[in-house]
Amino acid sequence: MTIHSSKDYRSSAVGHVIREHRKARGLTQKQLAGSLGVEARTLRMYENGERVLENISDLRRIADLLEIDPVELGLAASKHTISTTTQVQEMIERVAMLIPQARFVEARATVDTFFRNLKKRQPGNEDPVFLRALAQAHCLAGQVQAITRRTRDVEHMLYHFQEMVQLAQLVDDQTLLNLALSQQGDMQRRRGEGVQAIFSLEQARECTPLADAVARGNNALLLGRAYAGNADYEGFEREMAHAEEIAHTIPPMAAPLTLYSPGSVYEEYASNYARMGKLEKSRHYLQLAEKYLPTNTLWDMLLKATRAEVQVYSGEITQAMPLLIEVAHLAQMYGHQRLIERLYRLQYYLDDQSSLMRQASRSLGEILHGPVER
């Protein structure tokens, strides 16, 4: 008869809770392990009760990541109310640090926990400094949602940008208002509402003449993206040139609420020119993006995706496949759903090309050998 210790039972129970919450959030063991900084096999051993997870800080981190009541993991309850500007700024700094590291699961858990614990605002008695910080928190939360959710869940992203609009209007901050309205326009573009997206982005520019350079440049980049999606290539080049010009006037690290920078402008150029079939221009801007973008996990992943796009649209499918497979694994591991959708677009393109090649082969065969019964 095998005798199990209480520690064995506790380890098994904790592992079961972790596994069930992980599955409920749609995360693979590889994704969660990547966010925790452990091997997938280590997490598997925790979930199966083969290894005891006793480190309190690791348990609390898992609780935050998976939104587990700490009590379920044998910890004391730790829920606290968010009500001060310092607490908001701490969240902003943490999420701004997690995004470049591609720690998206942790970033999303952080913002979800933050807004769940945020004290309800009392109208008419609010500190402008707190409201401004809260608007910035919504900005980052919306971006995290945009990265980690599929287009069908766009309402989750829009919620944060809509809240940001209201807060920006309350404190009369045109920079924050421009950022919020511009992100709303980009969500419309993502949903396929190209004309409305362009209108919204142009309105964001017109109603915020005092917005700072970062907001204006980010607006131009998103507007260029919307024009490209609407096949208005003249508008695309005009707005991207504007975005590029502004980007070189701002100091490094001056855009903590966006990914806007000279490097991001060049990556946007490269990706869109690849889809347009302007491959020499695409390669040129890809080289500039590699030169100007910071070295971190997020941009390394996105640059690999853009490089693969250029190869695919150049017909270099064999060379592109190892890179595409690598990017697909990375996007799944880190939970970058927006990049996964970008890869779907490449898959659809390859499917279309394959269909065209089969039709061309069939037509050529009929010329050479005569019609074939169908």
Coordinates of C-alpha atoms in Angstrom, one line a residue:
M1 CA 0.0 0.0 0.0
T2 CA 1.5 3.4 -1.0
I3 CA 1.3 6.1 1.6
H4 CA 1.1 9.7 0.2
S5 CA 2.3 12.6 2.3
S6 CA 0.2 15.7 2.8
K7 CA 2.8 17.5 0.7
D8 CA 2.1 15.1 -2.2
Y9 CA -1.6 15.8 -1.9
R10 CA -1.0 19.6 -1.7
S11 CA 1.4 19.5 -4.7
S12 CA -1.2 17.5 -6.7
A13 CA -4.0 19.9 -5.8
V14 CA -2.0 23.0 -6.6
G15 CA -0.9 21.5 -9.9
H16 CA -4.5 20.7 -10.8
V17 CA -5.6 24.3 -10.1
I18 CA -2.8 25.7 -12.2
R19 CA -3.6 23.3 -15.1
E20 CA -7.4 24.0 -15.1
H21 CA -6.9 27.8 -15.0
R22 CA -4.2 27.7 -17.7
K23 CA -6.6 25.7 -20.0
A24 CA -9.5 28.1 -19.2
R25 CA -7.3 31.0 -20.4
G26 CA -6.5 29.2 -23.6
L27 CA -2.7 28.9 -22.8
T28 CA -0.5 26.1 -23.7
Q29 CA 2.1 24.8 -21.2
K30 CA 4.8 26.2 -23.4
Q31 CA 3.2 29.7 -23.3
L32 CA 2.8 29.8 -19.6
A33 CA 6.3 28.3 -19.0
G34 CA 7.7 31.0 -21.2
S35 CA 6.0 33.7 -19.2
L36 CA 7.3 32.2 -16.0
G37 CA 10.8 31.8 -17.3
V38 CA 10.9 28.0 -16.8
E39 CA 11.1 25.0 -19.0
A40 CA 7.8 23.5 -20.3
R41 CA 8.8 20.2 -18.7
T42 CA 9.2 21.9 -15.3
L43 CA 5.7 23.4 -15.6
R44 CA 4.4 19.9 -16.6
M45 CA 5.9 18.4 -13.5
Y46 CA 4.2 21.1 -11.3
E47 CA 0.9 20.5 -13.0
N48 CA 1.2 16.7 -12.6
G49 CA 2.2 17.0 -8.9
E50 CA 5.6 15.5 -9.6
R51 CA 7.4 18.5 -8.2
V52 CA 6.4 20.7 -5.3
L53 CA 6.1 24.4 -6.0
E54 CA 6.9 26.0 -2.7
N55 CA 8.4 29.4 -3.7
I56 CA 5.8 32.0 -2.5
S57 CA 6.8 34.6 -5.1
D58 CA 6.4 32.1 -7.9
L59 CA 3.0 31.0 -6.6
R60 CA 1.8 34.6 -6.4
R61 CA 3.1 35.3 -9.9
I62 CA 1.2 32.3 -11.2
A63 CA -1.9 33.5 -9.4
D64 CA -1.6 36.9 -11.0
L65 CA -0.9 35.5 -14.5
L66 CA -3.9 33.1 -14.4
E67 CA -6.1 35.3 -12.3
I68 CA -6.3 32.6 -9.6
D69 CA -7.6 33.4 -6.1
P70 CA -4.3 33.1 -4.1
V71 CA -6.2 31.0 -1.5
E72 CA -6.6 28.2 -4.1
L73 CA -2.8 27.9 -4.2
G74 CA -2.6 27.8 -0.4
L75 CA -1.6 31.5 -0.1
A76 CA -3.1 34.3 2.0
A77 CA -5.5 36.6 0.1
S78 CA -3.7 39.6 -1.4
K79 CA -6.3 41.6 -3.1
H80 CA -5.9 45.3 -2.6
T81 CA -7.6 48.4 -3.9
I82 CA -5.9 50.6 -6.5
S83 CA -6.6 54.2 -5.6
T84 CA -3.4 56.3 -5.8
T85 CA -1.4 57.8 -8.6
T86 CA 1.7 56.0 -7.5
Q87 CA -0.1 52.6 -7.8
V88 CA -1.2 53.5 -11.3
Q89 CA 2.3 54.7 -12.3
E90 CA 3.8 51.5 -11.0
M91 CA 1.5 49.4 -13.2
I92 CA 2.3 51.6 -16.2
E93 CA 6.0 51.2 -15.7
R94 CA 5.7 47.4 -15.3
V95 CA 3.6 46.9 -18.4
A96 CA 5.8 49.2 -20.4
M97 CA 8.7 47.0 -19.4
L98 CA 6.9 43.7 -20.2
I99 CA 5.8 44.6 -23.7
P100 CA 9.3 44.8 -25.3
Q101 CA 10.2 41.5 -23.6
A102 CA 7.2 39.9 -25.3
R103 CA 5.9 38.9 -21.9
F104 CA 2.4 39.4 -23.1
V105 CA 0.6 36.9 -20.9
E106 CA 2.1 38.5 -17.8
A107 CA 1.3 42.0 -19.2
R108 CA -2.4 41.1 -19.8
A109 CA -2.7 39.5 -16.4
T110 CA -1.2 42.7 -14.8
V111 CA -3.6 45.0 -16.5
D112 CA -6.6 42.7 -15.9
T113 CA -5.7 42.5 -12.2
F114 CA -5.1 46.3 -12.0
F115 CA -8.5 47.2 -13.4
R116 CA -10.3 44.6 -11.4
N117 CA -8.8 46.1 -8.2
L118 CA -9.2 49.7 -9.3
K119 CA -11.4 51.8 -6.9
K120 CA -14.5 53.1 -8.6
R121 CA -14.1 56.8 -9.5
Q122 CA -16.3 59.3 -7.8
P123 CA -17.4 62.0 -10.3
G124 CA -16.8 65.6 -9.4
N125 CA -14.0 65.0 -6.9
E126 CA -11.0 63.7 -9.0
D127 CA -7.4 64.6 -9.1
P128 CA -6.3 65.6 -12.7
V129 CA -2.9 63.9 -12.1
F130 CA -4.6 60.7 -11.2
L131 CA -6.9 60.9 -14.1
R132 CA -4.1 61.5 -16.5
A133 CA -2.2 58.5 -15.2
L134 CA -5.3 56.4 -15.5
A135 CA -5.7 57.4 -19.1
Q136 CA -2.2 56.3 -19.7
A137 CA -3.0 53.0 -18.0
H138 CA -6.0 52.5 -20.3
C139 CA -3.7 53.2 -23.3
L140 CA -1.3 50.5 -22.4
A141 CA -4.1 48.1 -21.5
G142 CA -5.7 48.6 -24.9
Q143 CA -2.4 47.9 -26.6
V144 CA -1.9 44.7 -24.6
Q145 CA -5.4 43.6 -25.5
A146 CA -4.7 44.4 -29.1
I147 CA -1.7 42.2 -29.1
T148 CA -3.1 39.2 -27.2
R149 CA -6.6 39.1 -28.6
R150 CA -8.0 38.2 -32.1
T151 CA -9.8 40.7 -34.2
R152 CA -13.1 39.2 -33.3
D153 CA -12.5 40.5 -29.7
V154 CA -11.9 44.0 -30.8
E155 CA -14.5 45.3 -28.3
H156 CA -12.2 44.5 -25.5
M157 CA -9.6 46.8 -27.0
L158 CA -12.0 49.5 -27.8
Y159 CA -13.3 49.6 -24.3
H160 CA -9.9 50.9 -23.0
F161 CA -9.5 53.5 -25.7
Q162 CA -13.1 54.7 -25.2
E163 CA -12.4 55.1 -21.5
M164 CA -9.1 56.9 -22.4
V165 CA -11.1 59.4 -24.6
Q166 CA -13.3 60.3 -21.7
L167 CA -10.4 60.8 -19.3
A168 CA -8.4 62.8 -21.8
Q169 CA -11.4 65.1 -22.3
L170 CA -11.8 65.5 -18.5
V171 CA -8.2 66.7 -18.1
D172 CA -8.2 68.5 -21.4
D173 CA -5.1 66.7 -22.7
Q174 CA -5.0 66.8 -26.5
T175 CA -2.0 64.4 -26.7
L176 CA -3.8 61.6 -24.8
L177 CA -7.0 62.3 -26.8
N178 CA -5.1 62.0 -30.1
L179 CA -3.6 58.7 -29.0
A180 CA -6.9 57.3 -27.9
L181 CA -8.8 58.4 -31.0
S182 CA -6.0 57.2 -33.3
Q183 CA -6.0 53.8 -31.6
Q184 CA -9.8 53.6 -32.1
G185 CA -9.3 54.3 -35.8
D186 CA -6.7 51.5 -36.0
M187 CA -9.1 49.1 -34.4
Q188 CA -11.7 50.1 -37.1
R189 CA -9.1 49.4 -39.8
R190 CA -8.3 46.0 -38.2
R191 CA -12.0 45.2 -38.3
G192 CA -12.2 45.9 -42.0
E193 CA -13.8 49.3 -41.8
G194 CA -11.3 51.0 -44.0
V195 CA -13.1 54.2 -45.0
Q196 CA -14.4 54.8 -41.4
A197 CA -10.9 54.2 -40.0
I198 CA -9.4 56.8 -42.3
F199 CA -12.1 59.3 -41.4
S200 CA -11.6 58.6 -37.6
L201 CA -7.8 59.0 -37.9
E202 CA -8.2 62.3 -39.9
Q203 CA -10.7 63.6 -37.3
A204 CA -8.3 62.7 -34.5
R205 CA -5.6 64.9 -36.1
E206 CA -8.0 67.8 -36.8
C207 CA -9.5 68.0 -33.3
T208 CA -6.1 67.8 -31.5
P209 CA -3.9 70.5 -33.0
L210 CA -1.9 70.8 -29.7
A211 CA -1.0 67.1 -29.5
D212 CA 2.7 66.5 -29.0
A213 CA 5.0 65.1 -31.7
V214 CA 4.8 61.5 -30.6
A215 CA 1.0 61.5 -30.9
R216 CA 1.0 63.3 -34.2
G217 CA 3.6 60.9 -35.6
N218 CA 1.8 57.9 -34.3
N219 CA -1.4 59.2 -35.9
A220 CA 0.4 59.6 -39.3
L221 CA 1.8 56.0 -39.1
L222 CA -1.6 54.6 -38.4
L223 CA -3.2 56.7 -41.1
G224 CA -0.6 55.5 -43.5
R225 CA -1.4 51.9 -42.5
A226 CA -5.1 52.5 -43.1
Y227 CA -4.5 54.1 -46.5
A228 CA -2.4 51.0 -47.5
G229 CA -5.2 48.7 -46.4
N230 CA -7.6 50.8 -48.6
A231 CA -5.3 50.5 -51.6
D232 CA -4.6 54.3 -51.5
Y233 CA -0.9 54.1 -52.1
E234 CA -0.4 57.8 -52.7
G235 CA -2.0 58.5 -49.3
F236 CA 0.1 55.7 -47.7
E237 CA 3.4 57.3 -48.9
R238 CA 2.3 60.8 -48.0
E239 CA 1.4 59.8 -44.4
M240 CA 4.4 57.5 -43.9
A241 CA 6.8 60.3 -45.1
H242 CA 5.1 62.5 -42.5
A243 CA 5.5 59.8 -39.8
E244 CA 9.1 59.3 -40.7
E245 CA 9.9 63.1 -40.6
I246 CA 8.4 63.5 -37.1
A247 CA 10.0 60.3 -35.8
H248 CA 13.4 61.7 -36.3
T249 CA 12.6 64.8 -34.2
I250 CA 11.8 62.9 -31.0
P251 CA 14.5 61.6 -28.6
P252 CA 14.8 57.8 -28.0
M253 CA 12.5 56.4 -25.4
A254 CA 10.2 59.4 -25.7
A255 CA 7.1 57.3 -26.6
P256 CA 6.4 55.0 -23.6
L257 CA 2.7 54.7 -24.5
T258 CA 3.2 53.6 -28.1
L259 CA 5.7 51.6 -30.2
Y260 CA 6.2 54.6 -32.5
S261 CA 9.8 55.3 -33.4
P262 CA 11.9 55.7 -36.6
G263 CA 12.4 51.9 -36.6
S264 CA 8.7 51.2 -36.3
V265 CA 8.0 53.5 -39.2
Y266 CA 10.6 51.7 -41.3
E267 CA 9.1 48.3 -40.3
E268 CA 5.7 49.5 -41.4
Y269 CA 7.1 50.7 -44.7
A270 CA 8.8 47.3 -45.3
S271 CA 5.7 45.2 -44.5
N272 CA 3.3 47.2 -46.6
Y273 CA 5.7 47.5 -49.6
A274 CA 6.1 43.7 -49.5
R275 CA 2.4 43.2 -49.8
M276 CA 2.3 45.8 -52.6
G277 CA 4.9 43.8 -54.5
K278 CA 7.4 46.7 -54.3
L279 CA 10.1 44.4 -53.2
E280 CA 13.2 46.6 -53.6
K281 CA 11.7 49.3 -51.5
S282 CA 10.6 46.7 -49.0
R283 CA 14.1 45.3 -48.6
H284 CA 15.5 48.8 -48.3
Y285 CA 13.2 49.7 -45.5
L286 CA 13.7 46.4 -43.8
Q287 CA 17.4 47.2 -43.6
L288 CA 16.6 50.6 -42.1
A289 CA 14.3 49.0 -39.6
E290 CA 17.0 46.5 -38.5
K291 CA 19.3 49.5 -38.0
Y292 CA 17.0 51.7 -36.0
L293 CA 14.9 49.3 -34.0
P294 CA 16.0 48.5 -30.4
T295 CA 17.2 45.0 -29.7
N296 CA 14.5 43.2 -27.8
T297 CA 12.3 40.1 -28.1
L298 CA 9.3 41.9 -29.5
W299 CA 11.0 43.6 -32.4
D300 CA 13.2 40.6 -33.1
M301 CA 10.0 38.6 -33.6
L302 CA 8.3 41.2 -35.8
L303 CA 11.4 41.8 -37.9
K304 CA 11.6 38.0 -38.6
A305 CA 8.0 38.1 -39.7
T306 CA 8.6 41.1 -42.0
R307 CA 11.7 39.3 -43.4
A308 CA 9.6 36.2 -44.1
E309 CA 6.9 38.4 -45.8
V310 CA 9.5 39.9 -48.1
Q311 CA 10.8 36.4 -49.0
V312 CA 7.3 35.0 -49.6
Y313 CA 6.2 37.9 -51.8
S314 CA 9.5 37.6 -53.7
G315 CA 8.7 34.0 -54.5
E316 CA 11.5 32.7 -52.2
I317 CA 9.2 30.2 -50.5
T318 CA 11.8 27.6 -49.7
Q319 CA 14.0 30.3 -47.9
A320 CA 11.0 31.7 -46.1
M321 CA 9.6 28.5 -44.6
P322 CA 12.1 28.0 -41.8
L323 CA 11.6 31.6 -40.8
L324 CA 7.8 31.4 -41.0
I325 CA 7.8 28.3 -38.8
E326 CA 10.1 29.9 -36.3
V327 CA 7.9 33.0 -36.1
A328 CA 4.7 30.9 -35.8
H329 CA 6.2 29.1 -32.9
L330 CA 7.3 32.3 -31.2
A331 CA 4.0 34.0 -31.7
Q332 CA 2.2 31.0 -30.2
M333 CA 4.6 30.7 -27.3
Y334 CA 4.3 34.4 -26.4
G335 CA 0.6 34.7 -27.2
H336 CA 1.0 37.4 -29.9
Q337 CA -2.4 36.9 -31.5
R338 CA -2.1 39.9 -33.7
L339 CA 1.1 38.5 -35.3
I340 CA -0.6 35.1 -35.7
E341 CA -3.3 36.8 -37.7
R342 CA -0.6 38.4 -39.8
L343 CA 0.7 34.9 -40.5
Y344 CA -2.7 33.8 -41.5
R345 CA -2.7 36.5 -44.2
L346 CA 0.5 35.0 -45.5
Q347 CA -1.1 31.5 -45.5
Y348 CA -4.0 32.8 -47.5
Y349 CA -1.6 34.4 -50.0
L350 CA 0.3 31.1 -50.4
D351 CA -3.0 29.2 -50.8
D352 CA -4.0 31.6 -53.6
Q353 CA -0.6 31.2 -55.3
S354 CA -0.8 27.4 -55.1
S355 CA -4.3 27.5 -56.7
L356 CA -3.0 29.7 -59.5
M357 CA 0.0 27.5 -60.1
R358 CA -2.2 24.4 -60.3
Q359 CA -4.5 26.1 -62.8
A360 CA -1.6 27.3 -64.9
S361 CA -0.1 23.8 -64.8
R362 CA -3.4 22.3 -65.9
S363 CA -3.8 24.8 -68.8
L364 CA -0.3 24.1 -70.0
G365 CA -0.9 20.4 -69.8
E366 CA -4.0 20.7 -71.9
I367 CA -2.2 22.6 -74.6
L368 CA 0.6 20.1 -74.7
H369 CA -1.4 16.9 -74.3
G370 CA -5.0 17.9 -75.2
P371 CA -8.1 18.2 -72.9
V372 CA -8.4 15.8 -70.0
E373 CA -11.8 14.4 -68.9
R374 CA -13.0 15.9 -65.7

